[in-house]
Short mmCIF file of C-alpha atoms in Angstrom, two decimals:
data_model
loop_
_atom_site.label_atom_id
_atom_site.label_comp_id
_atom_site.label_asym_id
_atom_site.label_seq_id
_atom_site.Cartn_x
_atom_site.Cartn_y
_atom_site.Cartn_z
CA MET A 640 -12.40 -14.77 -78.76
CA MET A 641 -12.97 -13.85 -82.36
CA ASP A 642 -15.58 -11.64 -83.07
CA GLU A 643 -18.40 -13.80 -84.70
CA ARG A 644 -20.19 -10.37 -85.82
CA ARG A 645 -18.13 -10.06 -88.86
CA TYR A 646 -19.50 -12.72 -91.24
CA ASP A 647 -19.84 -11.72 -94.91
CA ARG A 648 -23.22 -10.58 -96.07
CA GLU A 649 -23.36 -11.40 -98.91
CA ASP A 650 -22.50 -14.97 -97.89
CA LEU A 651 -25.37 -14.66 -95.22
CA GLN A 652 -28.03 -13.40 -98.29
CA GLU A 653 -26.91 -16.32 -100.84
CA ALA A 654 -27.81 -18.99 -97.76
CA LEU A 655 -30.92 -17.21 -97.40
CA ARG A 656 -31.66 -17.26 -100.60
CA VAL A 657 -31.45 -20.86 -101.49
CA LEU A 658 -33.11 -21.71 -97.83
CA ARG A 659 -36.18 -19.81 -99.33
CA SER A 660 -36.04 -21.39 -102.43
CA GLY A 661 -35.94 -24.97 -100.74
CA GLY A 662 -32.73 -25.69 -101.27
CA ILE A 663 -29.78 -26.96 -98.29
CA ILE A 664 -27.06 -25.49 -97.05
CA VAL A 665 -23.85 -26.36 -95.18
CA TYR A 666 -23.26 -24.28 -92.24
CA PRO A 667 -21.64 -22.95 -88.95
CA THR A 668 -24.02 -23.72 -85.33
CA ASP A 669 -23.45 -23.07 -82.08
CA THR A 670 -21.92 -26.18 -81.76
CA VAL A 671 -20.56 -27.97 -84.87
CA TRP A 672 -21.36 -27.54 -88.55
CA GLY A 673 -24.63 -28.89 -89.37
CA ILE A 674 -26.73 -29.45 -92.54
CA GLY A 675 -29.93 -27.10 -93.07
CA CYS A 676 -33.07 -25.96 -94.74
CA ASP A 677 -36.63 -24.34 -93.75
CA ALA A 678 -37.87 -26.00 -91.07
CA THR A 679 -41.43 -25.63 -92.72
CA ASN A 680 -40.18 -27.29 -95.99
CA GLU A 681 -41.42 -30.87 -96.23
CA GLU A 682 -39.30 -32.00 -99.56
CA ALA A 683 -36.11 -29.97 -98.32
CA VAL A 684 -36.50 -32.20 -95.13
CA LYS A 685 -36.57 -35.02 -97.38
CA ARG A 686 -33.59 -34.33 -99.12
CA ILE A 687 -31.68 -33.66 -95.73
CA TYR A 688 -32.45 -37.45 -94.75
CA ALA A 689 -31.91 -38.55 -98.18
CA LEU A 690 -28.05 -36.98 -98.13
CA LYS A 691 -27.58 -38.25 -94.59
CA GLN A 692 -28.41 -41.57 -95.46
CA ARG A 693 -30.94 -41.44 -92.40
CA GLU A 694 -33.91 -42.89 -92.15
CA ASP A 695 -36.81 -40.36 -91.78
CA SER A 696 -38.23 -41.95 -88.81
CA LYS A 697 -35.50 -39.85 -86.71
CA SER A 698 -36.41 -36.71 -86.28
CA MET A 699 -33.74 -33.72 -86.38
CA LEU A 700 -33.63 -30.67 -84.18
CA VAL A 701 -34.46 -27.38 -85.23
CA LEU A 702 -32.88 -23.88 -84.27
CA LEU A 703 -35.03 -20.68 -83.46
CA ASP A 704 -33.65 -17.17 -82.73
CA SER A 705 -35.87 -15.96 -80.50
CA ALA A 706 -37.80 -17.90 -77.45
CA ALA A 707 -40.36 -15.46 -78.06
CA LYS A 708 -41.13 -17.73 -81.36
CA LEU A 709 -41.60 -20.76 -79.50
CA ASP A 710 -45.12 -21.49 -78.50
CA TYR A 711 -46.11 -20.91 -82.94
CA TYR A 712 -44.69 -24.63 -82.63
CA VAL A 713 -44.45 -26.34 -79.86
CA ASP A 714 -46.20 -26.02 -76.10
CA VAL A 715 -44.06 -24.35 -74.17
CA PRO A 716 -44.29 -26.44 -70.13
CA GLU A 717 -43.46 -24.32 -67.24
CA THR A 718 -40.09 -26.63 -66.55
CA ALA A 719 -38.88 -24.81 -69.96
CA GLU A 720 -39.44 -21.74 -69.20
CA MET A 721 -37.84 -21.79 -66.10
CA LEU A 722 -34.47 -23.67 -68.25
CA LEU A 723 -34.99 -21.24 -70.66
CA ASP A 724 -34.66 -18.12 -67.95
CA VAL A 725 -31.79 -19.32 -66.85
CA GLN A 726 -29.90 -19.94 -70.10
CA ARG A 727 -30.56 -16.40 -70.95
CA ASP A 728 -29.50 -15.35 -67.50
CA ASN A 729 -26.29 -17.30 -68.30
CA VAL A 730 -25.98 -16.02 -71.76
CA GLN A 731 -26.19 -12.17 -70.48
CA GLY A 732 -23.97 -12.32 -67.82
CA THR A 733 -21.15 -13.88 -70.25
CA LYS A 734 -21.46 -10.61 -72.75
CA ASP A 735 -18.94 -7.93 -72.90
CA ALA A 736 -19.49 -4.46 -72.19
CA GLU A 737 -20.95 -3.71 -75.53
CA GLU A 738 -24.73 -4.58 -75.17
CA ASP A 739 -25.39 -5.86 -78.92
CA GLU A 740 -22.47 -8.58 -78.86
CA LEU A 741 -23.77 -12.06 -79.45
CA THR A 742 -21.44 -14.52 -77.42
CA GLU A 743 -21.00 -18.61 -77.50
CA ALA A 744 -20.05 -18.79 -73.52
CA SER A 745 -23.32 -20.32 -72.26
CA LYS A 746 -23.37 -23.78 -72.85
CA PRO A 747 -26.24 -24.55 -76.07
CA LEU A 748 -29.22 -26.24 -74.59
CA THR A 749 -31.76 -28.00 -76.92
CA ILE A 750 -35.33 -29.06 -75.30
CA ILE A 751 -37.37 -31.63 -76.60
CA TYR A 752 -41.04 -29.80 -76.80
CA PRO A 753 -44.30 -31.34 -76.70
CA ASN A 754 -47.15 -31.09 -79.57
CA ALA A 755 -45.23 -29.88 -82.62
CA ARG A 756 -47.00 -28.05 -85.16
CA HIS A 757 -46.51 -25.70 -88.12
CA LEU A 758 -43.26 -27.66 -88.92
CA ALA A 759 -42.48 -29.88 -91.91
CA PRO A 760 -44.39 -32.95 -90.60
CA ASN A 761 -41.35 -35.59 -91.66
CA LEU A 762 -39.55 -33.52 -88.84
CA ILE A 763 -41.72 -34.28 -85.92
CA ALA A 764 -41.44 -37.72 -84.04
CA GLU A 765 -43.93 -40.50 -83.39
CA ASP A 766 -44.93 -38.86 -80.06
CA ARG A 767 -45.38 -35.34 -81.86
CA SER A 768 -42.36 -33.55 -80.04
CA ILE A 769 -39.32 -31.78 -81.74
CA GLY A 770 -35.90 -30.69 -80.63
CA ILE A 771 -35.55 -26.88 -80.58
CA ARG A 772 -32.46 -25.06 -79.78
CA ILE A 773 -32.31 -21.16 -79.02
CA THR A 774 -28.78 -20.00 -80.77
CA ASN A 775 -27.05 -17.73 -79.45
CA GLU A 776 -24.26 -17.76 -82.80
CA ALA A 777 -24.44 -14.97 -84.85
CA PHE A 778 -24.47 -16.44 -88.36
CA SER A 779 -27.35 -19.04 -87.52
CA LYS A 780 -28.90 -16.63 -85.36
CA ALA A 781 -29.04 -14.25 -88.26
CA LEU A 782 -30.61 -16.74 -90.47
CA CYS A 783 -33.31 -17.82 -88.34
CA ALA A 784 -34.30 -14.35 -87.44
CA GLN A 785 -34.52 -12.71 -91.39
CA LEU A 786 -35.56 -16.56 -92.70
CA LYS A 787 -37.95 -16.24 -90.43
CA HIS A 788 -38.94 -19.90 -90.13
CA PRO A 789 -37.03 -22.72 -88.03
CA LEU A 790 -33.97 -23.88 -89.47
CA VAL A 791 -33.01 -27.15 -89.55
CA SER A 792 -29.70 -28.50 -87.57
CA THR A 793 -28.59 -31.95 -88.16
CA SER A 794 -24.73 -32.73 -87.92
CA ALA A 795 -22.86 -32.62 -91.54
CA ASN A 796 -22.42 -35.81 -92.11
CA ILE A 797 -23.54 -39.24 -93.17
CA SER A 798 -25.83 -40.89 -90.85
CA GLY A 799 -22.85 -43.30 -88.34
CA HIS A 800 -19.98 -41.67 -89.28
CA PRO A 801 -17.61 -39.10 -87.36
CA THR A 802 -19.26 -35.76 -86.70
CA ALA A 803 -17.82 -32.99 -88.51
CA HIS A 804 -16.70 -30.74 -85.77
CA PHE A 805 -14.73 -28.47 -88.30
CA PHE A 806 -14.90 -27.72 -91.64
CA HIS A 807 -12.37 -29.66 -93.02
CA GLU A 808 -14.03 -32.74 -91.67
CA ILE A 809 -17.08 -32.56 -93.28
CA GLU A 810 -17.22 -35.32 -96.14
CA GLU A 811 -17.18 -34.72 -99.53
CA ALA A 812 -20.57 -36.34 -100.24
CA ILE A 813 -21.85 -33.81 -98.08
CA LEU A 814 -20.73 -30.75 -99.51
CA ASP A 815 -21.21 -32.05 -102.74
CA GLY A 816 -24.85 -32.87 -102.22
CA ALA A 817 -25.62 -29.21 -100.36
CA ASP A 818 -27.25 -26.24 -102.56
CA TYR A 819 -24.98 -23.70 -100.70
CA VAL A 820 -21.92 -24.16 -98.25
CA CYS A 821 -21.55 -20.92 -96.38
CA ARG A 822 -17.70 -19.40 -95.97
CA PHE A 823 -18.32 -17.81 -92.76
CA ARG A 824 -16.08 -19.40 -90.28
CA ARG A 825 -14.57 -22.55 -92.49
CA ASP A 826 -10.79 -22.01 -90.93
CA ASP A 827 -12.50 -21.56 -87.21
CA GLU A 828 -11.21 -24.48 -85.11
CA THR A 829 -12.59 -23.39 -81.51
CA PRO A 830 -13.55 -26.30 -79.87
CA HIS A 831 -17.44 -26.35 -79.09
CA GLU A 832 -19.34 -28.24 -76.45
CA PRO A 833 -22.68 -30.29 -77.92
CA SER A 834 -25.67 -29.22 -76.16
CA SER A 835 -27.44 -30.50 -73.27
CA ILE A 836 -30.69 -31.68 -74.39
CA ILE A 837 -33.64 -32.54 -71.98
CA LYS A 838 -36.94 -33.99 -73.17
CA ILE A 839 -39.94 -31.94 -71.02
CA ASN A 840 -43.22 -33.25 -71.23
CA SER A 841 -47.33 -31.52 -70.93
CA ASP A 842 -47.17 -32.47 -67.16
CA ASN A 843 -43.84 -30.93 -66.74
CA SER A 844 -41.93 -34.06 -66.09
CA PHE A 845 -38.72 -34.19 -67.90
CA ARG A 846 -35.58 -36.86 -69.04
CA ILE A 847 -32.33 -35.44 -69.45
CA ILE A 848 -30.72 -37.25 -72.54
CA ARG A 849 -27.78 -35.64 -72.27
CA GLU A 850 -25.55 -33.34 -69.90
#
């Protein structure tokens, strides 16, 4: 497995500069290549919808680097806390001997939470829910941590077109429409599983949307 800690710091800093200025980026995630922006910036979110040619009534998910930050943006029902604990244990169990190594061995988990807040209004679904994934992939985790805001994560393709699993599959229109295209992992063709998706309501009832 490639050592994902060895990303280019200049690449990371340029991506952060663009995000902080309200721009949009194309970047690798813990699943597929994504289009991202500061999830609190309504105008930047609007630009992603336009680039993907997607209706803004279809909400996009966001990434966070730590579950400890969740309750600022959403309600976290007990069921969600239990799932996050299980995922955290799975990630911890797949780490190598080095304590600080980040890993992708645990399947990513996206949880749709109730009562979203402090995010761009055009990201939030009509029922006030929002999908959030805690990323354990090194580059996207560092982006979230240093941006200090959630990061929009939507697949790097025009709506209805095939998903770009690898960099070379991304359409030119997407690359041309972004303000910055990250260099990290462009040559990586390691298969990545799509995340599981579970919607959890305030009363702890839930629905599995994708296993």
